[in-house]
CSV table of C-alpha atoms and ligand atoms in Angstrom, one decimal:
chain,number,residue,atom,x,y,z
A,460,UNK,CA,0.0,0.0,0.0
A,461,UNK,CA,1.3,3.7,-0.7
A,462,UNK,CA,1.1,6.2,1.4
A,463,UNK,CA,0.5,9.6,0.9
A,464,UNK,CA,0.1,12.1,3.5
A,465,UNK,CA,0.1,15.9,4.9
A,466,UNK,CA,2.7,17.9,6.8
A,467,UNK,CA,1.9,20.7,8.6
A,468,UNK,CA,1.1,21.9,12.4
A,469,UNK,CA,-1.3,21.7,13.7
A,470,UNK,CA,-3.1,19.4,10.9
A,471,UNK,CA,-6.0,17.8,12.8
A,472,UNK,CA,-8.5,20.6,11.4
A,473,UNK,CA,-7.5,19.6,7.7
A,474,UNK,CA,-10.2,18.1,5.1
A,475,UNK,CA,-7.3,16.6,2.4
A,476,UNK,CA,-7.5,13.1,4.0
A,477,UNK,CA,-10.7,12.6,3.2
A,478,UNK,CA,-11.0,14.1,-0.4
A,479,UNK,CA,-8.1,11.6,-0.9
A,480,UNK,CA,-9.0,8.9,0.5
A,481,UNK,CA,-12.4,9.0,-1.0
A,482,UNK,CA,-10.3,9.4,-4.4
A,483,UNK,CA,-8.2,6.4,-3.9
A,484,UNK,CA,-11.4,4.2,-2.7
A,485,UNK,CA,-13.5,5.7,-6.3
A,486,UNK,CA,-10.4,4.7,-8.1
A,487,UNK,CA,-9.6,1.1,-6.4
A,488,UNK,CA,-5.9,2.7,-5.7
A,489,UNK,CA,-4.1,0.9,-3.2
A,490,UNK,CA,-3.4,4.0,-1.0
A,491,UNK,CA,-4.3,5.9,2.2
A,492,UNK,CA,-3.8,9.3,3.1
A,493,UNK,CA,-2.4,10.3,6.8
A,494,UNK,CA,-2.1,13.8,9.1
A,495,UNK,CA,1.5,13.8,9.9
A,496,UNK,CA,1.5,16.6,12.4
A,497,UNK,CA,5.4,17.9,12.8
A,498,UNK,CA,6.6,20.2,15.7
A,499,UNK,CA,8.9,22.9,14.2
A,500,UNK,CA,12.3,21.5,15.6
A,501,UNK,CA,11.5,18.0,14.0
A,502,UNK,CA,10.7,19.1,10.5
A,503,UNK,CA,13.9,18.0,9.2
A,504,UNK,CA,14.4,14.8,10.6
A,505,UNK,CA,10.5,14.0,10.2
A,506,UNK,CA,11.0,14.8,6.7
A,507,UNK,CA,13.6,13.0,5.4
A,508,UNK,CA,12.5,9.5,8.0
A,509,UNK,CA,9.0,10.0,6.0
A,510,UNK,CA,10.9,9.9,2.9
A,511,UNK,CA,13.3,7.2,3.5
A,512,UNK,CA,9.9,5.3,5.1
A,513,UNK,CA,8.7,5.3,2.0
A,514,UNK,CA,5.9,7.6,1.6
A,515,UNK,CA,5.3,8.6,-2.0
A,516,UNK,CA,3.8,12.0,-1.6
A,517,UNK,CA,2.8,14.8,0.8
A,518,UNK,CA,0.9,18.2,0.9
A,519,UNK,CA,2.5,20.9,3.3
A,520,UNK,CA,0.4,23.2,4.8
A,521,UNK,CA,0.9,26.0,7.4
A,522,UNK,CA,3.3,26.7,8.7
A,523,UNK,CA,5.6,24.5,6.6
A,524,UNK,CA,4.8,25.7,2.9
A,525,UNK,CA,8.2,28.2,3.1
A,526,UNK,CA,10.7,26.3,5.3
A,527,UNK,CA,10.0,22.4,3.5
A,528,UNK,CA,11.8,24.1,0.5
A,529,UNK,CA,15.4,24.0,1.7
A,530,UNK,CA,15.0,20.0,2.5
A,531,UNK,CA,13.9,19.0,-1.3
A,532,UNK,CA,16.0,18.2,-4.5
A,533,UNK,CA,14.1,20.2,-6.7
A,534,UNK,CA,11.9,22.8,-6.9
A,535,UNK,CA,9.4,23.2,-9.6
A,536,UNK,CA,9.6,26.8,-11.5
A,537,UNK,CA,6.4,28.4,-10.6
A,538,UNK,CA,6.7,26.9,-6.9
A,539,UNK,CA,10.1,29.1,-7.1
A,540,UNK,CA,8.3,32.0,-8.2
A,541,UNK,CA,6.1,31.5,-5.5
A,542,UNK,CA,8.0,30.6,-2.8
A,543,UNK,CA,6.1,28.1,-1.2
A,544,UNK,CA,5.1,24.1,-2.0
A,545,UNK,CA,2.0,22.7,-1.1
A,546,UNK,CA,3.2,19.3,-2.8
A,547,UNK,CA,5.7,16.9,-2.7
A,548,UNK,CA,6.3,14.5,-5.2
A,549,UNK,CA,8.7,11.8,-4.1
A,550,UNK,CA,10.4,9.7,-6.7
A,551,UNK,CA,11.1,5.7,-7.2
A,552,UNK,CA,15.0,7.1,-6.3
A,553,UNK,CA,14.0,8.4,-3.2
A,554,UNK,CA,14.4,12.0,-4.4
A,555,UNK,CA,11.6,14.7,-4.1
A,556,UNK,CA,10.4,17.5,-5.7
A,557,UNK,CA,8.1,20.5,-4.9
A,558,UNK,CA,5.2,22.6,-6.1
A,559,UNK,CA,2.7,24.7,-5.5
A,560,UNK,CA,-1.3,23.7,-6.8
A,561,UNK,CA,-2.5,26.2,-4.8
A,562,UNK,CA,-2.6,29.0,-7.7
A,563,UNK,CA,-3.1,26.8,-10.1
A,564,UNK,CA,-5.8,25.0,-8.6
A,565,UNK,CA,-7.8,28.6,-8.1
A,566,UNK,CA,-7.1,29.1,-11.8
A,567,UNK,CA,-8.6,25.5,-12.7
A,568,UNK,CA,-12.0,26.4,-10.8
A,569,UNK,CA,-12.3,29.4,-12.0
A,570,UNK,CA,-12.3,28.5,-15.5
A,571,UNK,CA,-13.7,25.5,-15.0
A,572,UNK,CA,-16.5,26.5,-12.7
A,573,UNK,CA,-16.8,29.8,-12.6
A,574,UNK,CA,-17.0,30.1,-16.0
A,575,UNK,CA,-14.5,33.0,-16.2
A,576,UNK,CA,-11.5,32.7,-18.0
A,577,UNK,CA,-8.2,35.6,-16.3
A,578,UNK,CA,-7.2,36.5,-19.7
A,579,UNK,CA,-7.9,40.2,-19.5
A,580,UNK,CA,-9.4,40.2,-16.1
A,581,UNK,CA,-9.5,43.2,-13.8
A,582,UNK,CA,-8.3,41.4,-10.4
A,583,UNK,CA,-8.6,43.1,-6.7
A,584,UNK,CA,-6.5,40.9,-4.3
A,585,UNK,CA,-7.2,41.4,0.0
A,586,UNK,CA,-4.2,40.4,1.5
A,587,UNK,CA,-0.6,39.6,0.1
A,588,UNK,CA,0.3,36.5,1.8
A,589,UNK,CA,1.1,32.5,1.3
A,590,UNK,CA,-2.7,32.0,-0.7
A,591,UNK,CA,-2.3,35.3,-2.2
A,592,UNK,CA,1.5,35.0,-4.0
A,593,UNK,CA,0.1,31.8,-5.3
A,594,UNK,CA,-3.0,32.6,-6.9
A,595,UNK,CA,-1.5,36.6,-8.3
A,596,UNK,CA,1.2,34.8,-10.0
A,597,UNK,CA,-1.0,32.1,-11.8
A,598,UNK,CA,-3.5,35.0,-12.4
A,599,UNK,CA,-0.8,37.4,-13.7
A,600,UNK,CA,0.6,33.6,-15.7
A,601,UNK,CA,-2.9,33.6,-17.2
A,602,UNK,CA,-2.5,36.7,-18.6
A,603,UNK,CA,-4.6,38.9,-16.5
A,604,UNK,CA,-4.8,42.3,-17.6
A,605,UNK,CA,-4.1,44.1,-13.7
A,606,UNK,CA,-3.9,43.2,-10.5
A,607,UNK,CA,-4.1,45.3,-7.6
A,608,UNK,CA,-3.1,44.5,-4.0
A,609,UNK,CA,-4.0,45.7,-0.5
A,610,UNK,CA,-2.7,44.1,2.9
A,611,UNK,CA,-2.4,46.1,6.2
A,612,UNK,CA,1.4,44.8,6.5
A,613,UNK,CA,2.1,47.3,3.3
A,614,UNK,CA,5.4,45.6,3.0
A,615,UNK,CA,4.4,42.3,1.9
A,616,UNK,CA,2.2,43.7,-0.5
A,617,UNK,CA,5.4,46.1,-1.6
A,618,UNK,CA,7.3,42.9,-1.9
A,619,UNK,CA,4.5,40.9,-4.0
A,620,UNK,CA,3.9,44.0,-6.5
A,621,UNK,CA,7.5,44.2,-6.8
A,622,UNK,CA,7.5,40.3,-7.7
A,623,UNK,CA,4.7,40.2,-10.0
A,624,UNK,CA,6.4,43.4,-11.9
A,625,UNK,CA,9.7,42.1,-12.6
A,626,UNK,CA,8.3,38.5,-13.4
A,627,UNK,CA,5.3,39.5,-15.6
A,628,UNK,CA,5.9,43.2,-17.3
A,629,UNK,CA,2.6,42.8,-19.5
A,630,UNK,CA,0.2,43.1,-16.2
A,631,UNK,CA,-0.6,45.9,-14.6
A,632,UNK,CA,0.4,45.8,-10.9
A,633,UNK,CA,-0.8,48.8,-8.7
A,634,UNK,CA,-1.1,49.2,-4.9
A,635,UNK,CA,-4.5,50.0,-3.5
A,636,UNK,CA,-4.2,52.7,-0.7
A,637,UNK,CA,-7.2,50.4,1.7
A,638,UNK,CA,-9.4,47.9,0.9
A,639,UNK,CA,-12.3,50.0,-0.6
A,640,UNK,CA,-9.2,50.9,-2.7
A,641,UNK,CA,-9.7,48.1,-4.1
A,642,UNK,CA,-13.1,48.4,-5.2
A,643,UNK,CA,-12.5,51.6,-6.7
A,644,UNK,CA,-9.9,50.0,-9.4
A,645,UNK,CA,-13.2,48.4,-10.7
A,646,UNK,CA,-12.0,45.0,-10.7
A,647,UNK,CA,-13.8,42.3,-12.8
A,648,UNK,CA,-13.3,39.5,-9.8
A,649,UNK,CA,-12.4,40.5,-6.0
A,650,UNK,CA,-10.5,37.9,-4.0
A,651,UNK,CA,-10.8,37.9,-0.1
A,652,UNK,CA,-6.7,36.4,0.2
A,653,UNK,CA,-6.8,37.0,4.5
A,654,UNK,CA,-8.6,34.9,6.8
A,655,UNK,CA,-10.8,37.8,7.7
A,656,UNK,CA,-13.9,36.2,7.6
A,657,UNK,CA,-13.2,33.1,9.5
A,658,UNK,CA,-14.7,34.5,13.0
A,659,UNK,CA,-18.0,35.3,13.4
A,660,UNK,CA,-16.8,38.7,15.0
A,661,UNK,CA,-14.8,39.6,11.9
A,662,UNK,CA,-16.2,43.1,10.1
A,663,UNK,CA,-16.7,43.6,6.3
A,664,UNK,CA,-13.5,45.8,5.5
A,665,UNK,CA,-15.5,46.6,2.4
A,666,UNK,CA,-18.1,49.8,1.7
A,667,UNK,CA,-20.6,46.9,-0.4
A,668,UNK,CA,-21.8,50.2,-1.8
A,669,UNK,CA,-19.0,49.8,-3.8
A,670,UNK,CA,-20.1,46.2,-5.0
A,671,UNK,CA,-21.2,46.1,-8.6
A,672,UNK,CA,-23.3,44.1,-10.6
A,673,UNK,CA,-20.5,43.0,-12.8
A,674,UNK,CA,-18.3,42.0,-10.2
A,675,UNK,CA,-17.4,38.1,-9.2
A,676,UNK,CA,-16.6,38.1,-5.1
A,677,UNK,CA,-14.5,34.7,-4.3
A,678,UNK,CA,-13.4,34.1,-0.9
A,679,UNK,CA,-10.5,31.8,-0.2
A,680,UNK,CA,-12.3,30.8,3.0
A,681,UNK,CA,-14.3,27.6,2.8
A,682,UNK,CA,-14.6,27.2,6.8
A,683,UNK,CA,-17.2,28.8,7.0
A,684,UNK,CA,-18.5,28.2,3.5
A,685,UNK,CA,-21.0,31.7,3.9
A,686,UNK,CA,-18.7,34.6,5.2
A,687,UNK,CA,-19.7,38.0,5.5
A,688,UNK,CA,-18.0,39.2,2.3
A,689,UNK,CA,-20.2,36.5,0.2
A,690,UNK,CA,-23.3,37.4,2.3
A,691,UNK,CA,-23.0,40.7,1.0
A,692,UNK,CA,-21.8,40.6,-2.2
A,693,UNK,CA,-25.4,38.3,-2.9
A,694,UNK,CA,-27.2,40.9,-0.9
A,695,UNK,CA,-26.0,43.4,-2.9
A,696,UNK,CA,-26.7,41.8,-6.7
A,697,UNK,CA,-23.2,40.9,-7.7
A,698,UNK,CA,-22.6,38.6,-10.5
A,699,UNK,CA,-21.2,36.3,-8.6
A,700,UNK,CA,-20.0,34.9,-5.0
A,701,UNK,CA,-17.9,31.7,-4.5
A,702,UNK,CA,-15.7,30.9,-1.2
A,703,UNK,CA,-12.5,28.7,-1.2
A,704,UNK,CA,-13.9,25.3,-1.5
A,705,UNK,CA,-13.4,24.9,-5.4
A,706,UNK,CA,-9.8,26.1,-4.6
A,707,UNK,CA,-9.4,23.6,-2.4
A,708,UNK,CA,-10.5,20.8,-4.0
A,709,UNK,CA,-8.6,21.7,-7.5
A,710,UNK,CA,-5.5,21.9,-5.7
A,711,UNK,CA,-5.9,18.6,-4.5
A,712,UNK,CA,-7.5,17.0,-7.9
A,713,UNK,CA,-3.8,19.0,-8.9
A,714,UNK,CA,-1.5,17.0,-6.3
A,715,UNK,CA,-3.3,14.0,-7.0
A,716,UNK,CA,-2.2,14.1,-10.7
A,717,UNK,CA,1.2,14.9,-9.8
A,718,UNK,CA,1.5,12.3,-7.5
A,719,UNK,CA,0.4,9.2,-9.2
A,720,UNK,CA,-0.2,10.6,-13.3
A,721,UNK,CA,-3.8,9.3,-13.2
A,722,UNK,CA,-7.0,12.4,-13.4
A,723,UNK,CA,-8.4,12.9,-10.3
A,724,UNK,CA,-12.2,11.7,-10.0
A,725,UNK,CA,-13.5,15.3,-9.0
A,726,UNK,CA,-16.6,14.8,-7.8
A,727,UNK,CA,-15.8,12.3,-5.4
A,728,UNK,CA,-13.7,14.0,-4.0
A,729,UNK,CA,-16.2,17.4,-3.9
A,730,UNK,CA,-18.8,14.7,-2.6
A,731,UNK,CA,-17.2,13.9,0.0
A,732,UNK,CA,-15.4,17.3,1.1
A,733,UNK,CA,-19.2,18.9,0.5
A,734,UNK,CA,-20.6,16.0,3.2
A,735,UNK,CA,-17.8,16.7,6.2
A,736,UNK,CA,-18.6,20.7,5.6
A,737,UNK,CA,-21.9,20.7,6.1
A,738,UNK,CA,-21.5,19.1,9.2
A,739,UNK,CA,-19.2,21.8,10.4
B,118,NAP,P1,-1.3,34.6,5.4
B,118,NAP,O1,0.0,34.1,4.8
B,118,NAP,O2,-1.4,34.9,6.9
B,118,NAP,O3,-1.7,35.9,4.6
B,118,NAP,C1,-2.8,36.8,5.0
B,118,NAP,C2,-2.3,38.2,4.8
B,118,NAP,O4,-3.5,39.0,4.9
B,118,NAP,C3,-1.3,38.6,5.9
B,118,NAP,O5,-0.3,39.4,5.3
B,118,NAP,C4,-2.2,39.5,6.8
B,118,NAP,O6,-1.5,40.4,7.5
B,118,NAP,C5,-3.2,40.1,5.8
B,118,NAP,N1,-4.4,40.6,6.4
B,118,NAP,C6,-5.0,40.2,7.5
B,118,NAP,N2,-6.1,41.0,7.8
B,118,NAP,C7,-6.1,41.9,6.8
B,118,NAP,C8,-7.0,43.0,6.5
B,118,NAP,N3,-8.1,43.3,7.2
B,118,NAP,N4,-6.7,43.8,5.4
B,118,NAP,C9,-5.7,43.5,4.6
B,118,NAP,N5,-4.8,42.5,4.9
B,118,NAP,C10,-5.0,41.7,5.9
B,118,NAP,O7,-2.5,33.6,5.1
B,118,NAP,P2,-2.6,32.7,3.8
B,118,NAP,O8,-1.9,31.4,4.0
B,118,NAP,O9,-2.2,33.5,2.6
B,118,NAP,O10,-4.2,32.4,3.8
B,118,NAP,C11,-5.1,33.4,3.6
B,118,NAP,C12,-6.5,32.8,3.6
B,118,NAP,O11,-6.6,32.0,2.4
B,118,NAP,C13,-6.9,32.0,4.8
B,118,NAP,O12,-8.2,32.2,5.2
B,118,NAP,C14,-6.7,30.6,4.3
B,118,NAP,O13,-7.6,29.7,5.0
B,118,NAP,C15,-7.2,30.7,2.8
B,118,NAP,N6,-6.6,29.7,1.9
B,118,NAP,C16,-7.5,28.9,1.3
B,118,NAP,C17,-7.0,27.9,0.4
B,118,NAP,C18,-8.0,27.1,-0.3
B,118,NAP,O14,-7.6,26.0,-0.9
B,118,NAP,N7,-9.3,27.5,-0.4
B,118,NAP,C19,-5.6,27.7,0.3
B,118,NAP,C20,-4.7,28.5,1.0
B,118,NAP,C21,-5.2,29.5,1.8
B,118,NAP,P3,-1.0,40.1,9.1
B,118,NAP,O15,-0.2,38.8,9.0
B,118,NAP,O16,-0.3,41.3,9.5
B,118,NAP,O17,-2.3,39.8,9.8
């Protein structure tokens, strides 16, 4: 049997093991996916036994997605660009090799769900961390036509514009002044990259006076699956208003592929990441 697994800590609030799992079962793969929960000082030496176990593949997650990097053989180019792996592949020689699904996985849904394709999108970006890198430079990848950031540590969105600018000349990279900011670049789709949202106490950072018909909301949150932001973008007639599962499940439907070469049986997997949320 092969196992796969995830590496992060903590990892216990994590839904991959059972979109894999339920992928595996659909397919009649010989697999299982497990939690591996590292402390920080073990990450190393956890690492590399897991490897030299014989475990075939991992996902990283918080707060391992910058530091696994340094412990892998090879780095794929846009997980580079990134900076940050959410995947491990770990070949018959022992050796491994990372990427990052995250951005591309957003890009996946979005065309493949959403309906919306980022060539020549207007893109409003909340936050300039970890999910944000990776979905601004598949977004600015895809062609989009701008992207504006906003983040309340103004240096990490300094550093991501300067990023996106020297990597991708043909988009448009500007710094919004707040996040109504934003809104006022008239962005075709607005993407909530912060976990603002995630408590029930959390404000709307947003004037939704400022929401327009036009305009597709997505929120990388999928815990919970209505936030704030998406209550109000439906209250106030947008286009559109998706949260973070899609992202999450195209990343994984993206690891799986990398892992073992074989499509990924998407609904399965959105079956049963769709029955443990509803329970939450
Ligand atoms: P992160 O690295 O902590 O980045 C979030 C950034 O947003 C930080 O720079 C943070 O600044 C900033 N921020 C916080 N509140 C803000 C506000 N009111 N206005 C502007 N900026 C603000 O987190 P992450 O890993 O990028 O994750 C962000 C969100 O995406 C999380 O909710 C996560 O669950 C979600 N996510 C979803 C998926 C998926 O598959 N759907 C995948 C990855 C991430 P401070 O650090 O100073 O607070």
């Amino acid at each position: 049997m092969k196992i796969y697994g995830l590496i992060g800590f903590p990892v216990k609030h994590s839904y991959s093991a059972i979109m894999h799992n339920a992928a595996f079962g659909a397919l009649g793969i010989d697999a299982r996916y497990e939690l591996f929960e590292i402390k920080p000082q073990d990450l190393e030496e956890e690492f590399k036994k897991k490897v030299s176990d014989g475990v075939s593949g991992f996902n990283v997650t918080i707060p391992y997605k910058e530091k696994i990097i340094k412990f892998l053989d090879k780095l794929d180019p846009e997980a580079e660009l990134i900076g940050a792996v959410n995947t491990i592949k770990v070949n018959e020689d022992k050796t491994t090799e990372g990427f990052n699904t995250d951005g591309s996985g957003f890009i996946a849904h979005l065309k493949e769900v959403v309906g919306v394709s980022p060539e020549g999108a207007k893109v409003s970006i909340l936050g300039a961390g970890g999910a944000a890198r990776a979905v601004s430079v598949q977004l600015a990848k895809n062609n989009a036509v701008s992207i504006s950031l906003f983040d309340i540590d103004s240096s990490r969105a300094e550093a991501l514009a300067a990023k996106l600018k020297a990597h991708f000349p043909n988009c448009n990279i500007e710094l919004a002044y707040d996040a109504d900011g934003l809104l006022e670049k008239k962005p075709d789709l607005l993407i909530n990259a912060t976990p603002l949202g995630m408590r029930k106490e959390d404000k709307l950072v947003f004037n939704p006076e400022l929401f327009h018909s036009k305009l597709i909301v997505y929120d990388l949150i999928y815990n919970p699956a209505q936030t704030l932001l998406l209550r109000e973008a439906k209250a106030k007639g947008c286009r559109a208003a998706f949260n973070g599962l899609g992202m999450l499940l195209y990343q994984g439907a993206l690891a799986f592929k990398i892992w073992l070469d074989v499509e990924a049986p998407i609904e399965v997997m959105e079956e049963a990441l769709r029955k443990v949320l509803t329970k939450v």
